[in-house]
Amino acid sequence: WRTAFAPHVTEHVGVDLVDSKRAPGSVDVIAGAYEIPLEDGCADTVLMSVVLEHLEQPARALAEAHRLCAPGGHLIMTAPLFWHLHERPRDFFRYTPDGLQFLLEEAGFEVAEIVPLSGVWTTISIELSYALRRYRRGPLRFVVDGVTVAAQWAAARWERVDFQPKFSYSHLAVAVKPGGV
């Protein structure tokens, strides 16, 4: 995320359990989500992208995010509603918009918005693509790739006509810590 947000922030502090396998050196603080060794109110924005479903105690992690946010600071997060099992055995929960709102408010945040990141057609096309991956070898590789690309292309266009967010694969939530000017 450091590169994506570089034009918009003065400092980026990456926190994770271990250094990233995908982006080595991107983790500045090695810590769990429940006790991060940073000062209270040190962050204008906390980003939690696809983290909550991997935590046994999501409310505790949101309370820690609240502690880290400065008054008026933002929490930006994504959490899945429908997604296949992944990163097992650390895959615990899925979240509805109402569940996210409840957890965020319980942690002391004011919810600014919760929006679906897809509708039913994109969700189905993505899950179809994952289901077909097991056949993606040898000569079937080209067939699977073709079906995957076609399904996701068609879904993206059909969602412009028939957007059904009740079956979104994930939601984006933006919340604010009260007390800012």
PDB file of C-alpha atoms in Angstrom:
ATOM      1  CA  TRP A   1       0.000   0.000   0.000  1.00  0.00           C
ATOM      2  CA  ARG A   2       2.970   2.313   0.523  1.00  0.00           C
ATOM      3  CA  THR A   3       3.310   3.077  -3.208  1.00  0.00           C
ATOM      4  CA  ALA A   4      -0.426   3.510  -3.785  1.00  0.00           C
ATOM      5  CA  PHE A   5      -0.798   6.029  -0.973  1.00  0.00           C
ATOM      6  CA  ALA A   6       2.564   7.806  -1.315  1.00  0.00           C
ATOM      7  CA  PRO A   7       1.108  10.873  -3.096  1.00  0.00           C
ATOM      8  CA  HIS A   8      -1.523  11.268  -0.356  1.00  0.00           C
ATOM      9  CA  VAL A   9       0.383  10.800   2.910  1.00  0.00           C
ATOM     10  CA  THR A  10       3.380  12.270   4.678  1.00  0.00           C
ATOM     11  CA  GLU A  11       4.262   9.005   6.421  1.00  0.00           C
ATOM     12  CA  HIS A  12       3.261   5.363   5.984  1.00  0.00           C
ATOM     13  CA  VAL A  13       3.767   2.801   8.728  1.00  0.00           C
ATOM     14  CA  GLY A  14       3.133  -0.811   7.723  1.00  0.00           C
ATOM     15  CA  VAL A  15       2.078  -3.168  10.529  1.00  0.00           C
ATOM     16  CA  ASP A  16       1.786  -6.937  10.201  1.00  0.00           C
ATOM     17  CA  LEU A  17       2.550 -10.140  12.086  1.00  0.00           C
ATOM     18  CA  VAL A  18       5.581 -10.855   9.909  1.00  0.00           C
ATOM     19  CA  ASP A  19       7.390  -9.175   7.057  1.00  0.00           C
ATOM     20  CA  SER A  20       5.425  -9.457   3.836  1.00  0.00           C
ATOM     21  CA  LYS A  21       6.141 -12.350   1.476  1.00  0.00           C
ATOM     22  CA  ARG A  22       4.527 -10.343  -1.341  1.00  0.00           C
ATOM     23  CA  ALA A  23       6.408  -7.106  -0.623  1.00  0.00           C
ATOM     24  CA  PRO A  24       9.481  -7.778   1.532  1.00  0.00           C
ATOM     25  CA  GLY A  25      10.540  -4.793   3.598  1.00  0.00           C
ATOM     26  CA  SER A  26       7.068  -3.205   3.564  1.00  0.00           C
ATOM     27  CA  VAL A  27       6.400  -3.965   7.236  1.00  0.00           C
ATOM     28  CA  ASP A  28       7.767  -1.318   9.601  1.00  0.00           C
ATOM     29  CA  VAL A  29       6.251  -2.665  12.836  1.00  0.00           C
ATOM     30  CA  ILE A  30       5.853  -6.364  13.498  1.00  0.00           C
ATOM     31  CA  ALA A  31       2.871  -6.756  15.810  1.00  0.00           C
ATOM     32  CA  GLY A  32      -0.528  -8.367  16.107  1.00  0.00           C
ATOM     33  CA  ALA A  33      -3.710  -6.402  15.490  1.00  0.00           C
ATOM     34  CA  TYR A  34      -4.625  -6.293  19.173  1.00  0.00           C
ATOM     35  CA  GLU A  35      -1.577  -4.531  20.662  1.00  0.00           C
ATOM     36  CA  ILE A  36       0.395  -2.314  18.302  1.00  0.00           C
ATOM     37  CA  PRO A  37       3.386  -0.591  19.956  1.00  0.00           C
ATOM     38  CA  LEU A  38       2.543   2.906  18.729  1.00  0.00           C
ATOM     39  CA  GLU A  39       1.296   5.939  20.663  1.00  0.00           C
ATOM     40  CA  ASP A  40      -2.372   6.742  21.201  1.00  0.00           C
ATOM     41  CA  GLY A  41      -3.751   8.986  18.458  1.00  0.00           C
ATOM     42  CA  CYS A  42      -0.639   8.700  16.288  1.00  0.00           C
ATOM     43  CA  ALA A  43      -2.481   8.047  12.999  1.00  0.00           C
ATOM     44  CA  ASP A  44      -4.641  10.314  10.882  1.00  0.00           C
ATOM     45  CA  THR A  45      -5.793   7.253   8.951  1.00  0.00           C
ATOM     46  CA  VAL A  46      -5.724   3.538   9.715  1.00  0.00           C
ATOM     47  CA  LEU A  47      -6.112   1.150   6.775  1.00  0.00           C
ATOM     48  CA  MET A  48      -7.296  -2.415   7.383  1.00  0.00           C
ATOM     49  CA  SER A  49      -7.662  -4.149   4.035  1.00  0.00           C
ATOM     50  CA  VAL A  50      -9.015  -7.709   4.224  1.00  0.00           C
ATOM     51  CA  VAL A  51      -7.776  -8.168   7.786  1.00  0.00           C
ATOM     52  CA  LEU A  52     -10.874  -8.503   9.954  1.00  0.00           C
ATOM     53  CA  GLU A  53     -11.917 -11.942   8.689  1.00  0.00           C
ATOM     54  CA  HIS A  54      -8.559 -13.351   9.828  1.00  0.00           C
ATOM     55  CA  LEU A  55      -8.884 -12.243  13.449  1.00  0.00           C
ATOM     56  CA  GLU A  56     -10.415 -14.307  16.252  1.00  0.00           C
ATOM     57  CA  GLN A  57     -11.352 -11.106  18.088  1.00  0.00           C
ATOM     58  CA  PRO A  58     -12.304  -8.500  15.479  1.00  0.00           C
ATOM     59  CA  ALA A  59     -13.844  -6.127  18.039  1.00  0.00           C
ATOM     60  CA  ARG A  60     -10.543  -6.028  19.912  1.00  0.00           C
ATOM     61  CA  ALA A  61      -8.665  -5.102  16.714  1.00  0.00           C
ATOM     62  CA  LEU A  62     -11.153  -2.316  15.953  1.00  0.00           C
ATOM     63  CA  ALA A  63     -10.715  -0.978  19.488  1.00  0.00           C
ATOM     64  CA  GLU A  64      -6.959  -0.889  18.844  1.00  0.00           C
ATOM     65  CA  ALA A  65      -7.522   0.951  15.548  1.00  0.00           C
ATOM     66  CA  HIS A  66      -9.676   3.450  17.450  1.00  0.00           C
ATOM     67  CA  ARG A  67      -6.870   3.950  19.986  1.00  0.00           C
ATOM     68  CA  LEU A  68      -4.362   4.611  17.201  1.00  0.00           C
ATOM     69  CA  CYS A  69      -6.588   7.126  15.354  1.00  0.00           C
ATOM     70  CA  ALA A  70      -6.210  10.780  16.207  1.00  0.00           C
ATOM     71  CA  PRO A  71      -9.471  12.603  17.004  1.00  0.00           C
ATOM     72  CA  GLY A  72     -11.125  13.196  13.641  1.00  0.00           C
ATOM     73  CA  GLY A  73      -8.965  10.429  12.138  1.00  0.00           C
ATOM     74  CA  HIS A  74     -10.329   7.850   9.749  1.00  0.00           C
ATOM     75  CA  LEU A  75     -10.465   4.086   9.608  1.00  0.00           C
ATOM     76  CA  ILE A  76     -10.697   2.756   6.066  1.00  0.00           C
ATOM     77  CA  MET A  77     -11.330  -0.955   5.834  1.00  0.00           C
ATOM     78  CA  THR A  78     -12.577  -3.737   3.620  1.00  0.00           C
ATOM     79  CA  ALA A  79     -14.109  -6.979   4.808  1.00  0.00           C
ATOM     80  CA  PRO A  80     -15.641  -9.834   2.834  1.00  0.00           C
ATOM     81  CA  LEU A  81     -19.270 -10.867   2.890  1.00  0.00           C
ATOM     82  CA  PHE A  82     -18.852 -13.740   0.464  1.00  0.00           C
ATOM     83  CA  TRP A  83     -15.456 -15.240  -0.239  1.00  0.00           C
ATOM     84  CA  HIS A  84     -14.075 -18.748  -0.444  1.00  0.00           C
ATOM     85  CA  LEU A  85     -12.040 -20.180   2.428  1.00  0.00           C
ATOM     86  CA  HIS A  86      -8.507 -18.801   2.337  1.00  0.00           C
ATOM     87  CA  GLU A  87      -5.373 -18.484   4.461  1.00  0.00           C
ATOM     88  CA  ARG A  88      -6.613 -21.303   6.647  1.00  0.00           C
ATOM     89  CA  PRO A  89      -6.556 -21.935   9.533  1.00  0.00           C
ATOM     90  CA  ARG A  90      -6.827 -18.152  10.031  1.00  0.00           C
ATOM     91  CA  ASP A  91     -10.140 -17.552   8.261  1.00  0.00           C
ATOM     92  CA  PHE A  92     -12.844 -16.869  10.852  1.00  0.00           C
ATOM     93  CA  PHE A  93     -15.669 -14.521   9.776  1.00  0.00           C
ATOM     94  CA  ARG A  94     -17.645 -12.844   6.989  1.00  0.00           C
ATOM     95  CA  TYR A  95     -19.348  -9.467   7.423  1.00  0.00           C
ATOM     96  CA  THR A  96     -22.658  -7.922   6.445  1.00  0.00           C
ATOM     97  CA  PRO A  97     -22.934  -4.116   6.251  1.00  0.00           C
ATOM     98  CA  ASP A  98     -25.024  -4.186   9.446  1.00  0.00           C
ATOM     99  CA  GLY A  99     -22.408  -6.297  11.207  1.00  0.00           C
ATOM    100  CA  LEU A 100     -19.647  -3.900  10.172  1.00  0.00           C
ATOM    101  CA  GLN A 101     -21.657  -0.904  11.357  1.00  0.00           C
ATOM    102  CA  PHE A 102     -22.308  -2.565  14.712  1.00  0.00           C
ATOM    103  CA  LEU A 103     -18.642  -3.458  15.252  1.00  0.00           C
ATOM    104  CA  LEU A 104     -17.411  -0.011  14.223  1.00  0.00           C
ATOM    105  CA  GLU A 105     -19.869   1.810  16.475  1.00  0.00           C
ATOM    106  CA  GLU A 106     -19.090  -0.525  19.384  1.00  0.00           C
ATOM    107  CA  ALA A 107     -15.407   0.394  18.939  1.00  0.00           C
ATOM    108  CA  GLY A 108     -16.308   4.099  19.233  1.00  0.00           C
ATOM    109  CA  PHE A 109     -16.258   5.116  15.573  1.00  0.00           C
ATOM    110  CA  GLU A 110     -18.891   7.074  13.678  1.00  0.00           C
ATOM    111  CA  VAL A 111     -19.620   5.319  10.386  1.00  0.00           C
ATOM    112  CA  ALA A 112     -19.292   7.659   7.408  1.00  0.00           C
ATOM    113  CA  GLU A 113     -20.187   5.037   4.799  1.00  0.00           C
ATOM    114  CA  ILE A 114     -20.290   1.350   4.018  1.00  0.00           C
ATOM    115  CA  VAL A 115     -20.449   0.508   0.330  1.00  0.00           C
ATOM    116  CA  PRO A 116     -20.507  -2.781  -1.582  1.00  0.00           C
ATOM    117  CA  LEU A 117     -17.487  -3.455  -3.794  1.00  0.00           C
ATOM    118  CA  SER A 118     -19.519  -5.557  -6.204  1.00  0.00           C
ATOM    119  CA  GLY A 119     -22.905  -6.968  -6.946  1.00  0.00           C
ATOM    120  CA  VAL A 120     -24.114 -10.512  -7.371  1.00  0.00           C
ATOM    121  CA  TRP A 121     -22.849 -10.957 -10.946  1.00  0.00           C
ATOM    122  CA  THR A 122     -19.249 -10.033 -10.163  1.00  0.00           C
ATOM    123  CA  THR A 123     -19.329 -12.172  -7.024  1.00  0.00           C
ATOM    124  CA  ILE A 124     -20.557 -15.184  -9.014  1.00  0.00           C
ATOM    125  CA  SER A 125     -17.992 -14.634 -11.779  1.00  0.00           C
ATOM    126  CA  ILE A 126     -15.130 -14.394  -9.283  1.00  0.00           C
ATOM    127  CA  GLU A 127     -16.184 -17.535  -7.446  1.00  0.00           C
ATOM    128  CA  LEU A 128     -16.627 -19.364 -10.768  1.00  0.00           C
ATOM    129  CA  SER A 129     -13.085 -18.326 -11.670  1.00  0.00           C
ATOM    130  CA  TYR A 130     -11.722 -19.679  -8.386  1.00  0.00           C
ATOM    131  CA  ALA A 131     -13.667 -22.917  -8.791  1.00  0.00           C
ATOM    132  CA  LEU A 132     -12.200 -23.445 -12.273  1.00  0.00           C
ATOM    133  CA  ARG A 133      -8.588 -22.860 -11.196  1.00  0.00           C
ATOM    134  CA  ARG A 134      -8.137 -26.538 -10.346  1.00  0.00           C
ATOM    135  CA  TYR A 135      -8.547 -27.331 -14.067  1.00  0.00           C
ATOM    136  CA  ARG A 136      -6.073 -24.681 -15.235  1.00  0.00           C
ATOM    137  CA  ARG A 137      -3.320 -26.947 -16.525  1.00  0.00           C
ATOM    138  CA  GLY A 138      -2.255 -28.470 -19.811  1.00  0.00           C
ATOM    139  CA  PRO A 139      -4.534 -27.759 -22.769  1.00  0.00           C
ATOM    140  CA  LEU A 140      -7.419 -26.845 -20.439  1.00  0.00           C
ATOM    141  CA  ARG A 141      -5.459 -23.809 -19.280  1.00  0.00           C
ATOM    142  CA  PHE A 142      -6.600 -21.805 -22.318  1.00  0.00           C
ATOM    143  CA  VAL A 143     -10.228 -22.874 -21.927  1.00  0.00           C
ATOM    144  CA  VAL A 144     -10.269 -21.984 -18.224  1.00  0.00           C
ATOM    145  CA  ASP A 145      -8.581 -18.635 -18.900  1.00  0.00           C
ATOM    146  CA  GLY A 146     -11.093 -17.896 -21.661  1.00  0.00           C
ATOM    147  CA  VAL A 147     -14.107 -18.773 -19.503  1.00  0.00           C
ATOM    148  CA  THR A 148     -12.706 -16.785 -16.573  1.00  0.00           C
ATOM    149  CA  VAL A 149     -12.042 -13.663 -18.629  1.00  0.00           C
ATOM    150  CA  ALA A 150     -15.394 -13.907 -20.420  1.00  0.00           C
ATOM    151  CA  ALA A 151     -17.360 -14.433 -17.180  1.00  0.00           C
ATOM    152  CA  GLN A 152     -15.735 -11.506 -15.406  1.00  0.00           C
ATOM    153  CA  TRP A 153     -16.045  -9.251 -18.476  1.00  0.00           C
ATOM    154  CA  ALA A 154     -19.738 -10.106 -18.850  1.00  0.00           C
ATOM    155  CA  ALA A 155     -20.395  -9.689 -15.119  1.00  0.00           C
ATOM    156  CA  ALA A 156     -18.816  -6.226 -15.030  1.00  0.00           C
ATOM    157  CA  ARG A 157     -20.998  -5.093 -17.917  1.00  0.00           C
ATOM    158  CA  TRP A 158     -24.171  -6.748 -16.616  1.00  0.00           C
ATOM    159  CA  GLU A 159     -23.732  -5.044 -13.249  1.00  0.00           C
ATOM    160  CA  ARG A 160     -24.174  -1.710 -15.049  1.00  0.00           C
ATOM    161  CA  VAL A 161     -27.664  -2.916 -16.007  1.00  0.00           C
ATOM    162  CA  ASP A 162     -28.619  -5.007 -12.980  1.00  0.00           C
ATOM    163  CA  PHE A 163     -26.595  -4.068  -9.905  1.00  0.00           C
ATOM    164  CA  GLN A 164     -27.602  -6.239  -6.917  1.00  0.00           C
ATOM    165  CA  PRO A 165     -25.372  -5.268  -3.989  1.00  0.00           C
ATOM    166  CA  LYS A 166     -27.028  -7.646  -1.520  1.00  0.00           C
ATOM    167  CA  PHE A 167     -24.547 -10.318  -2.604  1.00  0.00           C
ATOM    168  CA  SER A 168     -21.329  -8.285  -2.739  1.00  0.00           C
ATOM    169  CA  TYR A 169     -18.131 -10.234  -2.220  1.00  0.00           C
ATOM    170  CA  SER A 170     -16.828  -7.421   0.021  1.00  0.00           C
ATOM    171  CA  HIS A 171     -17.633  -4.035   1.520  1.00  0.00           C
ATOM    172  CA  LEU A 172     -15.622  -0.882   2.002  1.00  0.00           C
ATOM    173  CA  ALA A 173     -16.230   0.930   5.279  1.00  0.00           C
ATOM    174  CA  VAL A 174     -15.068   4.405   6.208  1.00  0.00           C
ATOM    175  CA  ALA A 175     -15.400   5.470   9.830  1.00  0.00           C
ATOM    176  CA  VAL A 176     -14.306   8.507  11.840  1.00  0.00           C
ATOM    177  CA  LYS A 177     -13.042   8.799  15.397  1.00  0.00           C
ATOM    178  CA  PRO A 178     -15.116  11.559  17.008  1.00  0.00           C
ATOM    179  CA  GLY A 179     -13.493  14.656  18.426  1.00  0.00           C
ATOM    180  CA  GLY A 180     -11.820  16.192  15.403  1.00  0.00           C
ATOM    181  CA  VAL A 181     -12.048  19.851  14.478  1.00  0.00           C
TER     182      VAL A 181
END
